[in-house]
mmCIF file of C-alpha atoms in Angstrom:
data_model
loop_
_atom_site.group_PDB
_atom_site.id
_atom_site.type_symbol
_atom_site.label_atom_id
_atom_site.label_comp_id
_atom_site.label_asym_id
_atom_site.label_seq_id
_atom_site.Cartn_x
_atom_site.Cartn_y
_atom_site.Cartn_z
ATOM 1 C CA MET A 172 -17.646 -46.883 21.065
ATOM 2 C CA TYR A 173 -14.790 -46.076 18.689
ATOM 3 C CA LYS A 174 -11.341 -45.897 20.054
ATOM 4 C CA LYS A 175 -9.881 -42.301 19.694
ATOM 5 C CA LEU A 176 -7.523 -42.398 16.737
ATOM 6 C CA ASP A 177 -3.959 -41.172 17.326
ATOM 7 C CA SER A 178 -2.250 -38.269 15.291
ATOM 8 C CA ASP A 179 -0.487 -40.792 12.953
ATOM 9 C CA THR A 180 -3.521 -42.588 12.149
ATOM 10 C CA ILE A 181 -5.525 -39.516 11.263
ATOM 11 C CA ASN A 182 -2.726 -38.033 9.221
ATOM 12 C CA ASN A 183 -2.778 -41.261 7.087
ATOM 13 C CA ILE A 184 -6.382 -40.939 6.539
ATOM 14 C CA LEU A 185 -5.942 -37.406 5.579
ATOM 15 C CA GLU A 186 -3.110 -38.315 3.277
ATOM 16 C CA THR A 187 -5.294 -41.067 1.721
ATOM 17 C CA GLY A 188 -8.089 -38.624 0.989
ATOM 18 C CA ILE A 189 -5.723 -36.067 -0.523
ATOM 19 C CA GLU A 190 -4.904 -38.744 -2.946
ATOM 20 C CA GLU A 191 -8.332 -39.842 -3.896
ATOM 21 C CA PHE A 192 -9.665 -36.135 -4.316
ATOM 22 C CA ALA A 193 -6.664 -35.370 -6.317
ATOM 23 C CA ASN A 194 -7.155 -38.506 -8.559
ATOM 24 C CA ASN A 195 -11.053 -38.052 -8.606
ATOM 25 C CA GLY A 196 -12.461 -34.703 -7.655
ATOM 26 C CA LEU A 197 -14.636 -34.039 -4.722
ATOM 27 C CA ASP A 198 -17.921 -35.498 -6.464
ATOM 28 C CA ARG A 199 -16.633 -38.772 -7.551
ATOM 29 C CA ALA A 200 -14.240 -39.217 -4.715
ATOM 30 C CA ASN A 201 -15.376 -42.313 -2.718
ATOM 31 C CA ILE A 202 -15.316 -42.331 1.184
ATOM 32 C CA ASN A 203 -15.351 -46.138 1.060
ATOM 33 C CA VAL A 204 -12.412 -46.248 -1.238
ATOM 34 C CA ILE A 205 -10.546 -43.974 1.409
ATOM 35 C CA ALA A 206 -11.659 -45.959 3.998
ATOM 36 C CA LYS A 207 -10.331 -49.073 2.713
ATOM 37 C CA LYS A 208 -7.022 -47.709 1.578
ATOM 38 C CA ALA A 209 -6.339 -46.022 5.033
ATOM 39 C CA GLY A 210 -7.240 -49.588 7.093
ATOM 40 C CA VAL A 211 -10.247 -48.026 9.003
ATOM 41 C CA SER A 212 -14.129 -48.238 8.682
ATOM 42 C CA VAL A 213 -16.161 -45.706 6.906
ATOM 43 C CA GLY A 214 -17.875 -45.254 10.292
ATOM 44 C CA VAL A 215 -14.643 -43.962 11.763
ATOM 45 C CA ILE A 216 -14.203 -41.331 8.954
ATOM 46 C CA TYR A 217 -17.685 -39.874 9.851
ATOM 47 C CA LYS A 218 -17.246 -39.796 13.363
ATOM 48 C CA TYR A 219 -14.359 -37.542 12.993
ATOM 49 C CA PHE A 220 -16.046 -35.535 9.830
ATOM 50 C CA LYS A 221 -19.557 -34.861 9.324
ATOM 51 C CA ASP A 222 -19.529 -35.705 5.753
ATOM 52 C CA LYS A 223 -17.510 -35.885 2.597
ATOM 53 C CA ASP A 224 -17.363 -32.243 1.986
ATOM 54 C CA SER A 225 -16.269 -31.434 5.464
ATOM 55 C CA PHE A 226 -13.392 -34.298 5.171
ATOM 56 C CA PHE A 227 -12.525 -32.799 1.719
ATOM 57 C CA LEU A 228 -12.013 -29.242 3.373
ATOM 58 C CA GLU A 229 -9.920 -30.911 6.191
ATOM 59 C CA CYS A 230 -7.772 -32.411 3.823
ATOM 60 C CA VAL A 231 -7.017 -29.110 2.095
ATOM 61 C CA ARG A 232 -6.317 -27.530 5.485
ATOM 62 C CA HIS A 233 -3.949 -30.525 6.101
ATOM 63 C CA SER A 234 -2.142 -29.948 3.096
ATOM 64 C CA LEU A 235 -1.677 -26.302 3.913
ATOM 65 C CA GLU A 236 0.073 -26.866 7.219
ATOM 66 C CA LEU A 237 3.254 -28.053 5.381
ATOM 67 C CA LEU A 238 3.156 -25.206 2.848
ATOM 68 C CA GLU A 239 3.113 -22.685 5.837
ATOM 69 C CA GLN A 240 5.771 -24.199 7.220
ATOM 70 C CA VAL A 241 7.891 -23.917 3.989
ATOM 71 C CA LEU A 242 7.155 -19.921 3.990
ATOM 72 C CA GLN A 243 8.281 -19.893 7.781
ATOM 73 C CA ASP A 244 11.259 -21.767 7.210
ATOM 74 C CA ALA A 245 12.156 -19.353 4.277
ATOM 75 C CA PHE A 246 11.610 -16.124 6.581
ATOM 76 C CA SER A 247 13.181 -17.724 9.696
ATOM 77 C CA ASP A 248 15.682 -14.947 10.116
ATOM 78 C CA ASP A 249 16.668 -11.528 8.616
ATOM 79 C CA ALA A 250 17.930 -13.269 5.167
ATOM 80 C CA ASP A 251 18.098 -10.707 2.331
ATOM 81 C CA VAL A 252 15.411 -10.864 -0.520
ATOM 82 C CA MET A 253 17.158 -13.081 -2.876
ATOM 83 C CA THR A 254 18.207 -15.621 -0.298
ATOM 84 C CA CYS A 255 14.434 -15.649 0.603
ATOM 85 C CA ILE A 256 13.406 -16.067 -2.899
ATOM 86 C CA LYS A 257 16.013 -19.056 -3.492
ATOM 87 C CA ARG A 258 14.667 -20.737 -0.206
ATOM 88 C CA ILE A 259 11.363 -20.578 -1.382
ATOM 89 C CA VAL A 260 11.862 -21.852 -5.062
ATOM 90 C CA TYR A 261 13.983 -24.871 -3.642
ATOM 91 C CA ALA A 262 11.617 -25.774 -0.939
ATOM 92 C CA LEU A 263 8.416 -25.785 -3.346
ATOM 93 C CA LEU A 264 10.361 -27.760 -6.066
ATOM 94 C CA GLU A 265 10.986 -30.447 -3.034
ATOM 95 C CA HIS A 266 7.601 -30.002 -1.952
ATOM 96 C CA SER A 267 6.001 -30.479 -5.313
ATOM 97 C CA ARG A 268 8.184 -33.880 -5.584
ATOM 98 C CA LYS A 269 7.240 -35.127 -2.359
ATOM 99 C CA HIS A 270 3.653 -34.132 -2.396
ATOM 100 C CA LYS A 271 2.244 -34.086 -5.888
ATOM 101 C CA ASN A 272 -1.276 -34.945 -4.848
ATOM 102 C CA TYR A 273 -1.508 -31.584 -2.767
ATOM 103 C CA ASN A 274 -0.933 -29.634 -5.999
ATOM 104 C CA VAL A 275 -3.073 -31.823 -8.013
ATOM 105 C CA MET A 276 -5.804 -31.101 -5.433
ATOM 106 C CA TYR A 277 -5.120 -27.397 -5.718
ATOM 107 C CA ASN A 278 -5.632 -27.642 -9.451
ATOM 108 C CA GLU A 279 -8.806 -29.581 -8.999
ATOM 109 C CA ILE A 280 -10.047 -26.551 -6.758
ATOM 110 C CA THR A 281 -9.723 -24.030 -9.572
ATOM 111 C CA SER A 282 -11.173 -25.949 -12.260
ATOM 112 C CA GLY A 283 -13.247 -29.346 -11.080
ATOM 113 C CA SER A 284 -16.141 -29.915 -8.797
ATOM 114 C CA CYS A 285 -14.428 -28.389 -5.942
ATOM 115 C CA ARG A 286 -15.137 -24.749 -7.368
ATOM 116 C CA ARG A 287 -18.218 -24.341 -5.086
ATOM 117 C CA TYR A 288 -15.589 -23.782 -2.432
ATOM 118 C CA ALA A 289 -13.552 -21.728 -4.478
ATOM 119 C CA ASN A 290 -14.191 -18.447 -2.233
ATOM 120 C CA ILE A 291 -13.744 -20.291 1.019
ATOM 121 C CA LEU A 292 -10.395 -21.994 0.083
ATOM 122 C CA ALA A 293 -9.029 -18.918 -1.931
ATOM 123 C CA LYS A 294 -9.014 -16.882 1.239
ATOM 124 C CA GLU A 295 -7.480 -19.714 3.276
ATOM 125 C CA ILE A 296 -4.925 -20.903 0.919
ATOM 126 C CA GLU A 297 -3.742 -17.454 -0.401
ATOM 127 C CA THR A 298 -4.268 -15.001 2.464
ATOM 128 C CA CYS A 299 -0.996 -16.213 4.165
ATOM 129 C CA THR A 300 1.048 -16.068 0.942
ATOM 130 C CA ALA A 301 -0.357 -12.856 -0.173
ATOM 131 C CA SER A 302 0.811 -11.222 2.917
ATOM 132 C CA VAL A 303 4.279 -12.749 3.056
ATOM 133 C CA TYR A 304 5.032 -12.053 -0.701
ATOM 134 C CA GLU A 305 3.817 -8.510 -0.372
ATOM 135 C CA GLN A 306 6.266 -7.810 2.339
ATOM 136 C CA LEU A 307 9.054 -9.788 0.549
ATOM 137 C CA MET A 308 8.420 -7.566 -2.775
ATOM 138 C CA GLU A 309 8.160 -4.312 -0.518
ATOM 139 C CA LYS A 310 11.546 -5.242 0.875
ATOM 140 C CA ALA A 311 13.010 -5.631 -2.661
ATOM 141 C CA LYS A 312 11.896 -2.363 -4.063
ATOM 142 C CA GLN A 313 13.528 -0.768 -1.119
ATOM 143 C CA SER A 314 16.927 -2.436 -1.532
ATOM 144 C CA ALA A 315 17.040 -2.711 -5.296
ATOM 145 C CA ALA A 316 19.489 -0.836 -7.253
ATOM 146 C CA ALA A 317 17.025 0.635 -9.875
ATOM 147 C CA GLU A 318 13.716 2.096 -8.753
ATOM 148 C CA ILE A 319 10.810 -0.322 -9.096
ATOM 149 C CA LYS A 320 7.683 1.186 -9.928
ATOM 150 C CA ILE A 321 5.198 -1.487 -9.729
ATOM 151 C CA ASP A 322 2.866 -1.730 -7.005
ATOM 152 C CA SER A 323 3.928 -4.422 -4.181
ATOM 153 C CA ARG A 324 0.830 -6.007 -4.339
ATOM 154 C CA MET A 325 0.926 -6.967 -7.924
ATOM 155 C CA LEU A 326 4.472 -7.793 -7.777
ATOM 156 C CA ALA A 327 3.480 -10.298 -5.086
ATOM 157 C CA PHE A 328 0.645 -11.600 -7.404
ATOM 158 C CA PHE A 329 2.736 -12.211 -10.371
ATOM 159 C CA PHE A 330 5.486 -13.776 -8.310
ATOM 160 C CA ASP A 331 2.723 -16.104 -6.648
ATOM 161 C CA ASN A 332 1.372 -16.814 -10.285
ATOM 162 C CA LEU A 333 5.083 -18.064 -11.463
ATOM 163 C CA LEU A 334 5.347 -20.241 -8.352
ATOM 164 C CA MET A 335 1.853 -21.785 -8.720
ATOM 165 C CA MET A 336 2.675 -22.736 -12.300
ATOM 166 C CA LEU A 337 5.750 -24.042 -11.486
ATOM 167 C CA GLN A 338 4.346 -26.269 -8.818
ATOM 168 C CA PHE A 339 1.817 -27.468 -10.892
ATOM 169 C CA SER A 340 4.498 -28.160 -13.779
ATOM 170 C CA TYR A 341 6.195 -30.549 -11.483
ATOM 171 C CA SER A 342 2.526 -32.142 -10.423
ATOM 172 C CA CYS A 343 -0.097 -31.925 -12.993
ATOM 173 C CA ASP A 344 0.052 -34.158 -16.149
ATOM 174 C CA TYR A 345 -0.864 -31.441 -18.739
ATOM 175 C CA TYR A 346 1.364 -28.794 -17.032
ATOM 176 C CA THR A 347 4.293 -31.142 -17.063
ATOM 177 C CA GLU A 348 4.013 -31.923 -20.812
ATOM 178 C CA ARG A 349 3.778 -28.029 -21.466
ATOM 179 C CA MET A 350 6.999 -27.546 -19.627
ATOM 180 C CA LYS A 351 8.737 -30.323 -21.618
ATOM 181 C CA ILE A 352 7.817 -28.671 -24.683
ATOM 182 C CA TYR A 353 8.946 -25.478 -23.934
ATOM 183 C CA CYS A 354 12.028 -26.340 -21.804
ATOM 184 C CA GLY A 355 13.037 -29.596 -23.076
ATOM 185 C CA GLU A 356 12.029 -33.243 -22.625
ATOM 186 C CA ASN A 357 14.411 -33.878 -19.778
ATOM 187 C CA ILE A 358 13.823 -30.663 -17.759
ATOM 188 C CA LEU A 359 12.351 -32.532 -14.766
ATOM 189 C CA GLU A 360 15.414 -34.281 -14.402
ATOM 190 C CA ASP A 361 17.410 -30.981 -13.678
ATOM 191 C CA ASP A 362 15.916 -29.231 -10.763
ATOM 192 C CA GLU A 363 19.189 -27.111 -10.298
ATOM 193 C CA LYS A 364 18.600 -25.582 -13.806
ATOM 194 C CA VAL A 365 14.978 -25.050 -13.136
ATOM 195 C CA ALA A 366 15.675 -23.317 -9.820
ATOM 196 C CA ASN A 367 18.553 -21.060 -10.990
ATOM 197 C CA GLU A 368 16.834 -19.916 -14.189
ATOM 198 C CA PHE A 369 13.597 -19.013 -12.362
ATOM 199 C CA ILE A 370 15.578 -17.378 -9.531
ATOM 200 C CA GLY A 371 17.968 -15.681 -12.123
ATOM 201 C CA PHE A 372 14.603 -14.050 -13.847
ATOM 202 C CA ILE A 373 12.937 -12.920 -10.577
ATOM 203 C CA GLY A 374 16.320 -11.477 -9.877
ATOM 204 C CA SER A 375 16.439 -9.605 -13.232
ATOM 205 C CA VAL A 376 12.729 -8.440 -12.741
ATOM 206 C CA LEU A 377 13.690 -6.815 -9.248
ATOM 207 C CA GLY A 378 17.021 -5.271 -10.360
ATOM 208 C CA TYR A 379 19.309 -7.644 -8.746
ATOM 209 C CA ARG A 380 22.404 -9.020 -10.638
#
């Protein structure tokens, strides 16, 4: 009989899994490698997760918990629109540096062997942010100095697209090199500039100065 794992051990298994899925995709990821790196047996992993696909989905959900906390912190009080946007941008930049593999795994979902779960995961990953960003954009439209005629849901979609690309630029090799070409070879060493320019751009779009 296996001893019940504590939460720290389970978190370590999931983080190890995220690294393996980020590096190799779902099909090429190896449960034996994950078990060895996490310091557990393959049997222990399969005791908690039915198969590799189930384990992969749990890894994605584990990574989402931190992202949801980032959003909750950004909207934890009655802060104004631009304060919320600043909190989101700075938090996501920090998140991208600390948890690079999360974003690499998300990118893999959109283009690699994980595509068969695209429908399920899109709903799980995007539903929370879509609702939050739509509310934020509606609030921006109501408080902007000039009338914004763009639909709030479309604004939320455009805003999230920009944030997603920014996160990929800090995590995925191709997008990192792309960012350097556009913004300068040393841009990744200046998070303050990236954040301020991004916030300034969004502020201009929304009619804030």
